[in-house]
Amino acid sequence: MATVDELKDALRDTLQARGVMDQLKARVRAEVFAALDDQRDVKPALSHENLLINELIREYLQYNLYNFTNSVLVTESGQPEKPLDRTFLAQELNVLEDKHTRSVPLLYRIIADYIDRDPRLIGRAPSATLQGATFLPAGSFAREAARRQAAATSTEGGPSGKAFEIPGGSA
């Protein structure tokens, strides 16, 4: 008969092998933050800028299926439970969108525009990094992330998993 320690080890190994352990840790962290969030401590009002920044981060977290991290962000920041409308967010940030850029978080577009403006910001010449580049990582990881995102999104025109071209890149 197995000892209690052997059963603990076997359970831990099984949960890690199934990819559940990290989810459980994140969920416990989120619950601890929620429990420790003392309602008597008055948080400063959420500024307009922080609301927008948090919403960009939330959209990025949701796109990459970081659900537990997203729940901690919403709980800790005081962000409204319901996400802001993406069109409103794009207008507030003066981000122009097209059919290609709607399939990825606004944060990707903002970073692409920022890098495109001054390639020295990333320490490389434009021809080496931006010409014909896409802003999603290449390889099987990107394909798997896109597949998972597409599967998690309803058929109402959500992320398609297709990368968009960085503005200024060659077609």
C-alpha atoms as one frame of an Amber mdcrd trajectory, in Angstrom:
protein
   0.000   0.000   0.000   1.334   3.440  -0.951   2.209   5.970   1.688   0.594
   9.393   1.887   3.792  11.019   0.572   3.857   8.660  -2.421   0.222   9.476
  -3.187   0.958  13.223  -2.953   3.909  12.834  -5.320   1.876  10.775  -7.779
  -0.977  13.295  -7.717   1.409  16.235  -8.221   3.151  14.468 -11.116  -0.179
  13.616 -12.755  -1.463  17.191 -12.445   1.779  18.573 -13.866   1.757  16.097
 -16.745  -1.827  17.087 -17.625  -0.976  20.800 -17.472  -3.402  21.406 -14.625
  -0.927  22.355 -11.897  -0.169  25.836 -13.271  -3.887  26.533 -13.704  -4.554
  25.490 -10.128  -1.733  27.677  -8.827  -3.040  30.661 -10.794  -6.581  30.071
  -9.560  -5.409  29.829  -5.934  -3.399  33.054  -6.411  -6.474  34.828  -7.790
  -8.606  33.616  -4.874  -5.957  34.691  -2.356  -5.825  38.167  -3.923  -9.606
  38.380  -3.794  -9.671  37.261  -0.142  -6.908  39.673   0.847  -8.459  42.558
  -1.031  -9.591  44.392   2.070 -12.723  46.341   1.194 -11.886  48.857   3.944
  -8.819  49.978   2.006 -10.079  52.595  -0.392  -8.358  52.279  -3.738  -7.816
  55.455  -5.719 -10.285  55.999  -8.505  -9.340  54.264 -11.713  -8.021  57.014
 -13.991  -9.037  57.185 -17.630  -5.466  56.330 -18.687  -5.264  53.324 -16.358
  -8.659  52.134 -17.551  -7.401  52.155 -21.155  -4.050  50.551 -20.292  -5.735
  47.825 -18.247  -8.161  47.190 -21.096  -5.282  46.764 -23.577  -3.685  44.296
 -21.194  -6.988  42.481 -20.651  -7.535  42.097 -24.403  -3.987  40.725 -24.772
  -4.482  38.280 -21.869  -7.800  37.053 -23.260  -6.363  36.623 -26.755  -3.520
  34.497 -25.404  -5.896  32.541 -23.138  -4.265  33.769 -19.903  -7.632  33.539
 -18.170  -6.482  33.300 -14.575  -4.006  36.152 -14.962  -6.841  38.161 -16.470
  -9.084  37.440 -13.482  -6.351  38.656 -11.106  -5.931  41.840 -13.177  -9.645
  42.621 -13.078  -9.905  41.862  -9.367  -6.845  43.828  -8.312  -7.214  46.819
 -10.612 -10.893  47.489 -10.107 -11.427  47.233 -13.858 -15.113  46.798 -14.766
 -16.090  43.141 -15.153 -17.445  43.776 -18.653 -14.684  44.621 -21.157 -14.827
  47.963 -22.937 -16.064  47.957 -26.510 -13.077  47.475 -28.813 -14.256  50.175
 -31.242 -14.471  52.654 -28.375 -11.009  51.645 -27.164  -9.509  52.037 -30.672
 -11.118  55.471 -31.022  -9.859  56.618 -27.624  -6.318  55.566 -28.573  -6.535
  56.895 -32.155  -5.772  53.459 -33.562  -6.940  52.895 -37.112  -8.092  49.375
 -37.831  -8.797  47.324 -40.894 -10.070  43.794 -41.418  -6.606  42.337 -40.729
  -5.827  44.202 -37.523  -9.202  43.405 -35.937  -8.115  39.795 -35.532  -5.367
  40.612 -33.013  -5.259  42.680 -29.814  -4.848  46.438 -30.187  -1.628  46.196
 -28.203   0.001  44.338 -31.123  -0.957  47.164 -33.498   0.264  49.884 -31.123
   3.626  48.187 -30.659   3.982  47.562 -34.398   3.274  51.223 -35.144   5.729
  52.325 -32.464   8.525  50.115 -33.784   7.737  51.073 -37.370   8.121  54.748
 -36.503  11.705  54.341 -35.262  13.398  50.980 -35.866  16.307  52.049 -33.642
  13.951  51.422 -30.736  14.620  47.723 -31.131  18.208  48.145 -32.268  17.834
  46.822 -35.814  17.571  48.265 -39.274  14.093  48.335 -40.825  15.041  45.914
 -43.574  16.068  43.291 -41.021  12.950  43.400 -38.892   9.999  45.053 -40.535
  10.066  44.419 -44.260   7.292  41.943 -44.950   7.179  40.871 -41.333   4.101
  39.857 -39.431   3.561  40.741 -35.830   2.752  37.264 -34.592   5.507  34.787
 -33.797   6.280  32.275 -36.484   6.294  28.544 -36.066   4.125  25.898 -34.517
   3.589  27.840 -31.278   1.842  30.648 -33.153  -0.248  28.185 -35.134  -1.265
  26.362 -31.962  -2.103  29.634 -30.178  -4.159  30.749 -33.181  -5.939  27.390
 -33.338  -6.771  27.490 -29.627  -7.948  31.080 -29.875 -10.151  30.296 -32.868
 -11.636  27.332 -31.035 -12.316  29.459 -27.952 -13.920  32.282 -29.953 -17.481
  32.173 -31.147 -18.288  32.358 -34.835 -19.234  36.028 -34.489 -16.112  37.223
 -36.249 -13.581  36.876 -33.437  -9.861  36.281 -33.852  -9.094  34.202 -36.886
  -5.519  33.414 -35.954  -4.207  35.241 -39.030  -1.303  37.597 -38.520  -1.479
  41.107 -39.870   1.279  42.871 -41.709   3.077  45.643 -39.921   2.222  48.992
 -41.522   5.048  49.999 -43.815   6.147  46.403 -44.416   6.248  45.095 -47.939
   3.373  42.967 -49.114
